[in-house]
Amino acid sequence: MSIYLHDIPLPEAQARFRQAIQDAGLWHVLGTELIPLDENSLGRVTAEPIWAKISSPHYHASAMDGFAVRAIITNGALPSKPLTLQIGPEAEYVDTGDPLPHWANAVIPIENVESLDELGDITAEIRKPASIRLRSSVAPWSHVRPLGEDIVATQLVLPAGHILRPVDLGAVAAAGHQEIKVTRKPKVAILPTGTELVPIGSQLKAGDILEYNSLVIAAQIKSMGGDPTRYPITKDDFDLICERVQEAAQDNDLILLNAGSSAGAEDFSAKVVEKLGQLLVHGVAVRPGHPVILGTIDRRPWTEDKTVHPPLSIVPIIGVPGYPVSAALTVDIFLEPLLAYWLGRRTNELQTEMATLTRKIVSPPGDDDYVRVAVGKVGDKLLAAPLSRGAGVITSLVQADGLALIPRGTQGLDAGEQVKVHLYRSKAEIEKTIFCIGSHDLTLDLMSQFLAEQDRRLVSANVGSQGGLIALRRGEAHLAGSHLLNPETGEYNISYIRQYMPNIPVKVIALVRRDQGLMVKRVNPKGIKSLRDLTNPNVQFVNRQRGAGTRVLLDYQLKLMTIAPDRIVGYSQEEYTHLGVAAAIASGRADCGLGIAAAAQALNLEFIPLFQERYDLVIPQQFAEGDLLAPLFGLLAEHRFQEAVSQLPGYDVSVMGTIVLEE
Amino acid sequence: MSIYLHDIPLPEAQARFRQAIQDAGLWHVLGTELIPLDENSLGRVTAEPIWAKISSPHYHASAMDGFAVRAIITNGALPSKPLTLQIGPEAEYVDTGDPLPHWANAVIPIENVESLDELGDITAEIRKPASIRLRSSVAPWSHVRPLGEDIVATQLVLPAGHILRPVDLGAVAAAGHQEIKVTRKPKVAILPTGTELVPIGSQLKAGDILEYNSLVIAAQIKSMGGDPTRYPITKDDFDLICERVQEAAQDNDLILLNAGSSAGAEDFSAKVVEKLGQLLVHGVAVRPGHPVILGTIDRRPWTEDKTVHPPLSIVPIIGVPGYPVSAALTVDIFLEPLLAYWLGRRTNELQTEMATLTRKIVSPPGDDDYVRVAVGKVGDKLLAAPLSRGAGVITSLVQADGLALIPRGTQGLDAGEQVKVHLYRSKAEIEKTIFCIGSHDLTLDLMSQFLAEQDRRLVSANVGSQGGLIALRRGEAHLAGSHLLNPETGEYNISYIRQYMPNIPVKVIALVRRDQGLMVKRVNPKGIKSLRDLTNPNVQFVNRQRGAGTRVLLDYQLKLMTIAPDRIVGYSQEEYTHLGVAAAIASGRADCGLGIAAAAQALNLEFIPLFQERYDLVIPQQFAEGDLLAPLFGLLAEHRFQEAVSQLPGYDVSVMGTIVLEE
C-alpha cells in the first residue's frame, strides 16, 4: 500500500510556493491605507518613508524658565563683578517652550540670576522684577532650543517598513502629520475541517476532537500583524470543503485549510486544491508538520447558481496539518515570512544561542527537525533539555523556552553536544530560571507558583530520582528532587548521592513526607489490597520507569515479600510520572499502579496507602549559596507555602527545611 | 532665587510612592474578569492558575491511519514469516484521532501492512479489505496516543501571572475551558495641560507646542497592557486643572498629569496634588526627566454643586515632565512596574549587554542618567554611540537602539569605557547593523532605505570626515563617509587616510560628486555672491564644525582668497550637519552658510553653487570582505539606486562605485 505523500526539502517547498506567488504578481506589499495617527496605529507598518512636513521646534524656543538676553551684553559678568540688566530693553522673562524674542539669542536660567527686588516666594510677580543681577556671562544660543533641533522639515523621520512603536507616533506627530500611510493587513481565512471536530467547550464523547487549532492560528496571525477570520467547522465532505474554499477565496488574501492535509481516507485537502487551483507541494521534510500542502486557488466570480467563470486571480492556500504542534509550527515556518513580505516588514527572528543538549536526540536524516526544549543556565552552561516530541502535545509548546533545530543531513545529536536554539524567552528570563531535574512531586508545581512571585522561574524535568542525581553530576541542573530508598539501610538518598555524584559537595534538604500506595479504580473492582494482589494474572499493573524512586520502593518491597517481578502483568509497562500512572488506571489501560495519593485524587481514583517515604531536595553547594536559589530557601520556611503543601492529600510537611546533609 | 524642586534619589522616590500605594491597600492585582477564550485574550494576564478540567486526549486515540489490533497477536510476524489478520475480529481500520476499540491496544500504520485484496488506489474501500498481512510485530501501545498524553485532568496548565500567547490559548482550550479569568486592565487617565499646547495637525504659530505626549504615553500604556484614556488639553489654570483631576479620579486607577511638573510660573501640578491629596515627591534625581511629581489624589464623591465629601479612597498620580523624552522615560521608569504589579505580571525587562562607549559622557554625579545610544557590532566589539541628549529631541528615542545607564555616583564615562546598555533591539538585528560614521550625506539616508530591503540596517553618526577616519582607526565603525580635500594636492581623502589611519588596509570607493555652495534666504536679501561677501560685517555666517569636510573646503578656499577667518562674523558658530546649517539660515539665526544644494532645497533656501567635491566611502578591508557589507556594494551598481540619488539636487552619480584605492 504505497499511499503516502512525498516529502520534499523545506527550502525547495518554500521556493516553489514563492515562485507561484511571484508568478501571480502577489510577491509585494498587498496594499496601503491612510489611518489616523492614534494609539491604534501601534504595531502597524509604514508603507512609505515618512518625511517631516514641519520642523520641531518650529521656532527658537527657550529651553528653560529664565530671562532671554543678547549674549554679548553679558560679557564681563563675574562672581566678583556682577552685572545688572534692566527688564524690558535688556532682558525678558520666558517660560520653557516660549519663543525667544527676535532680538535675543540666549537664555539665562532663572536659578542663575538674582532679583534686585529680593522677593523670596515663587509667584507670577517675581518673573517681572525691574532688574536682575548676574555673576557670569552666557554663550550665544545657550539654553535655547534652536528651530529644527529635533526635526528639520523635509528630513526623513521613519523609513518604509517600520513597525510603529509608541515613540515613533510622537516623532511622526512632531513632524506635522496627523495621518499615516501604513500597509494593509493581509486577510487570512482559517477553515477548520473534520467530521470529528467539535467547538471549544463542547461536552465530549470518545472520538470527538476539540477544534482549537483555528484559535491558535488566528492568534498567531493577529500577533504577526494579519487580519484572521475563523470559519465554522466543515465536516469531511469533498463538495462542502470545495464550496467553503471558493467562498473564502472571494475576500481573503490567503486560505489556511486545517487538517485533511495527510493522505488518509478522509483527507480531502490535496484533492480540493487540485480541483480548485494548483497543488504545488504535498508533504515537506520538516518535523513536526510534514504533511503540509502548498498551492493556489483560482479566485473566480462567485455565483449562486454555481456557473463556472474564468479565474480573476489566484489566492495562495496552505494545507495545515491537524496536530496542534505541527499546525503552530507550519504557521511560523510558512506563513510568517509571507505575511512579513505582504506587510512590508522584516521577518520576525528569534534570538539564537548555542546550548548543550541534556539528552540524545534521534532525528530522521532527511528532515529539518524542530525539537522543543526547556532552556536554563546552570553555572556557565546554557542547557537545552528536550521536551515531549509528540505533535499532539501542545503543552510541550507552552512549556518550551525555545526550539532546537536539528538540520537535515544529521541523524540527531548526542547528549552533551552543542545545538542551536531559537529562543522564545529573553536571556534575562532564562538567567532567572531554576533548573530542577529528577523525580517529580506535586510540591514542585506549588513551588513554581510561589517562586514566580519572587521573580524566579522553576522548570522541572522528570527523569526519576537517579536520573536527577546523574544530571547534577553532569552539571545539568541546579537541584534534584529525590526519594531513593537504600534497601540495605532504610535510609533515603545519601548512599545514592555518594554513588552517583562522588566528590561533589551537596546540601540535602528534606521537603516532605508523603504516602505511597496503590491507585485503583473506584470502587476497587478487582479487590486489590496489597502488593501480593499484583501477582493475580487478571490484574494489569502499570509501573514507573527504572531509576524512579517509586520503582526502587516497589522493587524493595517486592523483594521483602519475595514476589518475582515477572509474575506481575504489566511490570514492564512504564510511565514517567505519578499522573501518568494515574491516567493509565483512569482510562482502563491498567488496573493499578504504585504512586502518591495526590495523583490518585487528581483523577478520582481510590488510594490504598501502603508506605510513607521522604522526598528531599539535593543541591550542589555551588548553587546552594548563590542568589538564584535564595528565594527557594526562603519559601521552605514560609508558613503560607507549608500550608499550601499540607493541603495536598497524603502530605506531611513537618520535615520541611530540615537539613539532612551539608558538606 | 531659590525656587527649584528638590531632587531625591530614584530608589527613594520609588519607595515613597510604593509605600503610599501600599498604605492605601492598592499594591496588589486590581481586579479580575472572566473573558471568552478567543484571539482577543492574547496578551492578557492569567488571574489564577489554570487547571485542566479534562484530559487531552480524553480517550485512547489512534496516532496514525492504520489498523487497531491487540499487540500480543502480532508476536512472531517476520519479514520471512508474514502473519495474516482477519478484519473484524482481529484488526479494525482507524483514522488518525479515532478512538481505539476497547479490545485493542496498538495500531499498525497503514503503510506497514499489505492488503490481501491488492487494490492499488487510495479509496475508502481499501480500508475494508477482508484481511491484512504484516511482516513485523508491534509493541503494546505503539502508534496510540494514550488518554492524557498531552494533559491530565486537574494538572496545572498555566500559572497565574502568565501573559497569554497563541499556543497558550490552545492549551487552555484543550484543557476544557471556554472562558479564562484574567486580570483587569488598569485604567489610566492622561491629562495634557498647558496653554501653549495645540492638538496634533494644528496650524502652528510661534510658541505653539504640538501636544503629542498624550499619544505616546497612551501607546506606551496600551503596549504595557493598560487601558489609557486621553483627556482634552487643559490650559494652565489652577482651578480648571483641579477640576479635571477630580473628574479623572472618579473612574481611573491612575492619573498622569503631563507637564506643569517643573517649578515655573505656570507649573501648577505640584500645587494641584497638594490641594487634592498628598504630594510625596517633587523632583527625582534621574536624567532626563527629573521634574517628576509623585503623589496621591483623594477620590471623593463627585457632585455638580462642588460639595466636598470625605475621601472614599485614593488614586495615585504622577506628574510627568513636559519634554517628550523625559515623559516617555518617566512612564517607563515609574509606570511600567506599577502596571506590572496591578496586572499581576512580571516587569518588562530589556536585555542588557556591556558595550564600549564611542564618546565621552559627562553626567551629573547625583543622578541616574539614561543616555540614548545607537548600538552596533564592529568586529568583535559591541559599540554604544551616544545620541543627542536633549530631552526635547524625540527623534533620539526613535533612533536609539538602547539606553546606557550612567548610575549615580559617577561623573560620567570616557570613550572606550564599558557601559551597561538596555537594548531596545534584538542582538540579531544589531548584528545586521552597518555602523557608518563620519561626514553626513543625504545619499546615506537613501542607502539606508534601500538596504532595509536587504535585511541590513544602516546607522549613521555625523562626526565630520576626520572624526570618521579616527573612528575607523579605533575600530568603531564599518565605514566612514569622507570628503576631505588635501589643500596641497587638490586630491580627496587619501592623504588624510594615511595620516589618521596608518597601517590599516582600506578600500576607498567614490560615492558621488556634489555641488558645494552658499545657502541664503530667498531671494538673497543681502546680495551674497561669493566667499568674499562673508567679510561684510552685516552678514552673519554659520559654520560647520572643525574636522568636517565642508569646513576644510571653506578654510582652503579662504586661504586661496587670503580671507582671514576672524573677519567673518559667525565663523565660530558651528553646526554638525548640512541641514543644521540650513535650519540656522531658514530661521534667521544666520544669513548664509556653506553646504550642499539638497540641504538648501529641503528648507526652501536659495543655493549659490561654488565648487564641486567628491564624497567617498572609506572601508577597512576587514569589513569590505564580509557578508555584512555585501548588499551595500551591490547597491552601488544598482541602477534603481543610482537613479534615486541622481534625483537629489546637485548630485552627480557618474563616479559611483569607482574604486579610488584598494590595499
Coordinates of C-alpha atoms in Angstrom, one line a residue, chain A residues 18-346:
Chain A
R18 CA 7.2 31.8 -3.5
Q19 CA 7.6 31.3 -7.3
A20 CA 3.9 30.6 -7.7
I21 CA 3.0 33.7 -5.7
Q22 CA 5.5 35.8 -7.7
D23 CA 4.2 34.4 -11.0
A24 CA 0.7 35.6 -9.9
G25 CA 2.2 39.1 -9.2
L26 CA 1.5 38.8 -5.5
W27 CA 5.0 38.9 -4.0
H28 CA 4.9 42.5 -2.8
V29 CA 3.1 44.7 -0.3
L30 CA -0.6 43.9 -0.7
G31 CA -1.9 47.5 -0.3
T32 CA -1.7 50.6 1.8
E33 CA -4.2 52.7 3.8
L34 CA -4.1 56.1 5.4
I35 CA -5.1 55.9 9.1
P36 CA -5.4 58.5 11.8
L37 CA -2.3 58.9 14.0
D38 CA -3.5 57.5 17.3
E39 CA -2.7 54.7 19.7
N40 CA -4.4 52.2 17.3
S41 CA -1.5 52.8 14.8
L42 CA 0.7 51.0 17.2
G43 CA 2.3 47.9 15.5
R44 CA 1.2 48.9 12.0
V45 CA 3.9 49.1 9.3
T46 CA 4.8 52.3 7.5
A47 CA 4.0 51.9 3.8
E48 CA 6.4 54.6 2.7
P49 CA 9.2 56.8 4.2
I50 CA 7.8 59.5 6.5
W51 CA 9.3 62.9 5.7
A52 CA 8.9 65.9 8.1
K53 CA 6.4 68.4 6.9
I54 CA 7.5 70.9 9.6
S55 CA 10.5 71.5 11.8
S56 CA 10.4 70.8 15.5
P57 CA 10.7 73.2 17.3
H58 CA 9.4 75.4 14.5
Y59 CA 10.8 78.5 16.2
H60 CA 13.7 79.2 18.6
A61 CA 12.4 78.2 21.9
S62 CA 13.6 78.8 25.4
A63 CA 14.8 75.5 26.9
M64 CA 14.5 76.8 30.5
D65 CA 12.4 79.1 32.6
G66 CA 14.6 82.2 32.7
F67 CA 15.5 85.5 31.0
A68 CA 16.1 86.0 27.3
V69 CA 19.1 88.2 26.5
R70 CA 21.6 89.1 23.8
A71 CA 24.6 87.0 24.9
I72 CA 27.0 89.8 24.0
I73 CA 25.8 92.2 26.7
T74 CA 26.6 89.6 29.4
N75 CA 30.3 89.6 28.6
G76 CA 32.4 90.5 31.6
A77 CA 29.9 89.4 34.4
L78 CA 31.9 87.7 37.1
P79 CA 31.2 86.5 40.7
S80 CA 33.1 89.4 41.9
K81 CA 31.7 91.8 39.3
P82 CA 28.0 91.3 39.0
L83 CA 26.2 92.8 36.0
T84 CA 22.7 94.4 36.3
L85 CA 20.3 94.1 33.4
Q86 CA 17.1 96.2 33.1
I87 CA 14.0 94.1 32.4
G88 CA 12.4 95.3 29.2
P89 CA 15.2 96.6 27.0
E90 CA 17.9 94.1 28.1
A91 CA 16.2 91.0 29.4
E92 CA 12.7 89.4 29.1
Y93 CA 11.2 86.7 31.2
V94 CA 10.5 83.4 29.2
D95 CA 9.0 80.1 30.3
T96 CA 10.3 76.9 29.0
G97 CA 9.0 76.5 25.4
D98 CA 8.3 80.2 24.9
P99 CA 9.6 81.7 21.7
L100 CA 12.7 83.7 22.0
P101 CA 12.2 87.5 21.4
H102 CA 13.6 88.3 17.9
W103 CA 16.4 90.4 19.4
A104 CA 17.6 87.7 21.9
N105 CA 20.0 84.8 21.3
A106 CA 20.4 83.2 24.7
V107 CA 18.5 82.4 27.9
I108 CA 19.8 82.8 31.5
P109 CA 18.1 80.2 33.7
I110 CA 16.1 81.7 36.5
E111 CA 18.2 80.0 39.1
N112 CA 21.3 81.8 37.8
V113 CA 20.0 85.3 38.4
E114 CA 19.4 87.4 41.5
S115 CA 16.3 89.5 41.6
L116 CA 17.0 93.0 42.8
D117 CA 13.5 93.0 44.3
E118 CA 14.6 90.2 46.6
L119 CA 11.2 88.6 46.8
G120 CA 11.5 85.2 48.5
D121 CA 8.5 83.4 47.1
I122 CA 7.6 81.9 43.7
T123 CA 4.8 84.0 42.3
A124 CA 3.9 85.3 38.9
E125 CA 5.2 88.7 40.1
I126 CA 8.8 87.5 40.7
R127 CA 9.1 87.0 36.9
K128 CA 8.7 90.7 36.4
P129 CA 11.3 92.4 38.6
A130 CA 12.6 95.7 37.4
S131 CA 16.0 94.4 37.0
I132 CA 18.1 91.3 37.5
R133 CA 21.7 90.7 38.5
L134 CA 24.0 88.0 37.1
R135 CA 27.5 86.9 38.1
S136 CA 28.6 85.0 34.9
S137 CA 28.3 85.6 31.2
V138 CA 26.3 83.3 28.8
A139 CA 27.4 81.9 25.4
P140 CA 25.2 82.7 22.4
W141 CA 22.4 80.1 21.9
S142 CA 22.8 78.6 25.4
H143 CA 19.6 77.3 26.9
V144 CA 17.9 77.8 23.6
R145 CA 16.3 75.0 21.5
P146 CA 17.0 76.3 18.0
L147 CA 14.5 75.8 15.2
G148 CA 14.8 72.3 14.0
E149 CA 16.8 71.0 17.0
D150 CA 14.7 67.8 16.9
I151 CA 13.4 67.6 13.3
V152 CA 14.2 69.7 10.3
A153 CA 11.4 70.0 7.7
T154 CA 11.9 67.5 4.8
Q155 CA 14.1 65.2 6.9
L156 CA 13.5 61.5 7.0
V157 CA 11.6 60.6 10.2
L158 CA 10.9 57.0 9.6
P159 CA 11.8 54.6 6.8
A160 CA 9.2 52.5 5.0
G161 CA 8.7 49.1 6.5
H162 CA 9.0 50.3 10.1
I163 CA 6.8 48.8 12.8
L164 CA 5.3 51.7 14.7
R165 CA 6.3 51.9 18.4
P166 CA 4.9 54.5 20.9
V167 CA 7.8 57.0 20.5
D168 CA 7.5 56.8 16.7
L169 CA 4.0 58.1 16.9
G170 CA 5.3 61.1 18.7
A171 CA 8.0 61.8 16.2
V172 CA 5.5 61.5 13.3
A173 CA 3.2 63.9 15.1
A174 CA 6.1 66.3 15.8
A175 CA 6.9 66.2 12.1
G176 CA 3.5 67.6 11.3
H177 CA 1.4 64.6 10.4
Q178 CA -2.0 63.6 11.7
E179 CA -2.4 60.6 9.5
I180 CA 0.0 57.9 8.5
K181 CA 0.1 55.6 5.5
V182 CA 0.5 52.0 6.6
T183 CA 0.4 48.7 4.8
R184 CA -2.9 46.9 4.6
K185 CA -3.3 43.9 6.9
P186 CA -3.4 40.7 4.9
K187 CA -6.7 38.9 5.3
V188 CA -6.3 35.2 6.2
A189 CA -9.2 32.7 6.2
I190 CA -8.8 29.8 8.6
L191 CA -11.0 26.8 7.6
P192 CA -11.2 24.0 10.2
T193 CA -12.3 20.8 8.6
G194 CA -13.1 17.4 10.1
T195 CA -16.2 15.4 10.9
E196 CA -14.6 14.6 14.3
L197 CA -14.1 18.3 15.3
V198 CA -16.3 20.0 17.9
P199 CA -16.2 23.6 19.1
I200 CA -14.3 24.6 22.2
G201 CA -16.3 24.0 25.4
S202 CA -18.3 21.1 23.9
Q203 CA -19.3 18.0 26.0
L204 CA -17.0 15.4 24.6
K205 CA -17.6 11.8 23.6
A206 CA -14.9 9.3 22.5
G207 CA -13.6 10.3 19.1
D208 CA -14.6 14.0 19.4
I209 CA -11.7 16.4 19.0
L210 CA -11.8 19.9 20.3
E211 CA -11.2 22.4 17.5
Y212 CA -8.8 24.9 18.9
N213 CA -6.2 25.0 16.1
S214 CA -8.2 27.8 14.4
L215 CA -8.0 29.8 17.7
V216 CA -4.2 29.3 18.0
I217 CA -3.7 30.1 14.3
A218 CA -5.9 33.2 14.4
A219 CA -3.9 34.4 17.5
Q220 CA -0.6 33.8 15.7
I221 CA -1.8 35.7 12.6
K222 CA -3.1 38.5 14.8
S223 CA 0.3 38.8 16.6
M224 CA 2.1 38.8 13.2
G225 CA 0.0 41.7 12.1
G226 CA -2.5 39.9 9.9
D227 CA -6.3 40.0 9.9
P228 CA -7.6 36.5 10.6
T229 CA -11.1 35.2 10.0
R230 CA -12.1 31.9 11.6
Y231 CA -14.7 30.0 9.6
P232 CA -17.1 27.5 11.1
I233 CA -16.1 23.8 11.2
T234 CA -16.7 22.0 7.9
K235 CA -17.2 18.3 8.0
D236 CA -15.1 15.9 5.9
D237 CA -17.1 16.2 2.7
F238 CA -15.3 17.0 -0.5
D239 CA -18.0 19.2 -2.1
L240 CA -18.7 21.1 1.1
I241 CA -15.0 21.8 1.6
C242 CA -14.7 23.0 -2.1
E243 CA -17.6 25.3 -1.6
R244 CA -16.1 26.8 1.6
V245 CA -12.7 27.3 0.0
Q246 CA -14.3 29.0 -3.0
E247 CA -16.3 31.3 -0.7
A248 CA -13.1 32.1 1.4
A249 CA -11.2 32.9 -1.8
Q250 CA -13.6 35.7 -2.6
D251 CA -12.4 38.2 0.0
N252 CA -9.2 36.8 1.6
D253 CA -5.6 37.0 0.6
L254 CA -4.7 33.6 1.9
I255 CA -6.5 30.5 2.9
L256 CA -5.5 28.0 5.6
L257 CA -7.2 24.7 5.3
N258 CA -6.6 23.0 8.7
A259 CA -6.2 19.2 8.7
G260 CA -7.2 16.8 6.0
S261 CA -3.7 17.5 4.7
S262 CA -2.4 14.0 5.2
A263 CA -3.2 11.1 3.0
G264 CA -5.9 9.2 4.9
A265 CA -9.3 8.1 3.7
E266 CA -10.9 11.4 4.6
D267 CA -8.0 13.7 3.9
F268 CA -9.5 15.8 1.1
S269 CA -7.3 18.9 1.2
A270 CA -4.9 17.9 -1.6
K271 CA -7.8 16.9 -3.9
V272 CA -9.6 20.2 -3.1
V273 CA -6.6 22.2 -4.1
E274 CA -6.1 20.1 -7.2
K275 CA -9.7 20.7 -8.2
L276 CA -9.9 24.4 -7.5
G277 CA -6.4 25.5 -8.4
Q278 CA -2.9 24.2 -8.4
L279 CA -1.3 21.8 -6.0
L280 CA 2.4 22.8 -5.6
V281 CA 3.6 20.7 -2.7
H282 CA 2.2 17.9 -0.7
G283 CA 4.5 16.9 2.1
V284 CA 7.6 18.8 3.3
A285 CA 10.6 17.2 5.0
V286 CA 10.1 19.0 8.3
R287 CA 9.2 17.6 11.7
P288 CA 6.8 18.1 13.3
G289 CA 4.5 19.1 10.5
H290 CA 5.5 17.2 7.4
P291 CA 2.0 16.7 5.8
V292 CA 1.9 20.3 4.6
I293 CA 0.1 21.3 1.4
L294 CA 1.1 24.4 -0.6
G295 CA -0.9 25.5 -3.5
T296 CA -3.0 28.2 -5.1
I297 CA -6.7 28.5 -5.6
D298 CA -8.3 30.2 -8.6
R299 CA -10.5 33.1 -7.5
R300 CA -13.5 33.1 -9.7
P301 CA -16.6 35.4 -9.7
W302 CA -18.9 33.8 -7.2
T303 CA -22.4 33.0 -8.4
E304 CA -25.3 31.4 -6.5
D305 CA -26.1 29.1 -9.4
K306 CA -22.5 27.7 -9.5
T307 CA -21.7 28.8 -13.0
V308 CA -18.0 28.4 -13.6
H309 CA -16.3 31.7 -14.6
P310 CA -12.7 32.1 -15.7
P311 CA -10.3 32.9 -12.8
L312 CA -9.7 36.5 -11.9
S313 CA -6.7 35.9 -9.9
I314 CA -5.2 33.4 -7.6
V315 CA -5.2 33.0 -3.8
P316 CA -2.4 31.1 -2.1
I317 CA -3.6 28.2 0.1
I318 CA -1.8 26.3 2.8
G319 CA -3.0 22.9 4.0
V320 CA -2.0 22.9 7.6
P321 CA -1.5 19.6 9.4
G322 CA -4.0 18.7 12.1
Y323 CA -1.8 18.0 15.1
P324 CA -1.6 21.2 17.1
V325 CA 2.2 21.4 17.4
S326 CA 2.5 20.8 13.6
A327 CA -0.1 23.4 12.9
A328 CA 1.5 26.1 15.0
L329 CA 5.0 25.4 13.5
T330 CA 3.6 25.3 10.0
V331 CA 2.2 28.8 10.5
D332 CA 5.6 30.0 11.9
I333 CA 7.6 28.5 9.1
F334 CA 5.4 29.1 6.0
L335 CA 3.0 31.9 6.9
E336 CA 5.2 34.3 8.9
P337 CA 7.6 35.1 6.1
L338 CA 4.8 35.6 3.6
L339 CA 2.9 37.9 6.0
A340 CA 6.1 39.8 6.6
Y341 CA 6.5 40.3 2.9
W342 CA 2.9 41.4 2.4
L343 CA 3.2 43.8 5.3
G344 CA 6.5 45.2 4.0
R345 CA 8.2 44.5 7.3
R346 CA 11.2 42.4 8.4

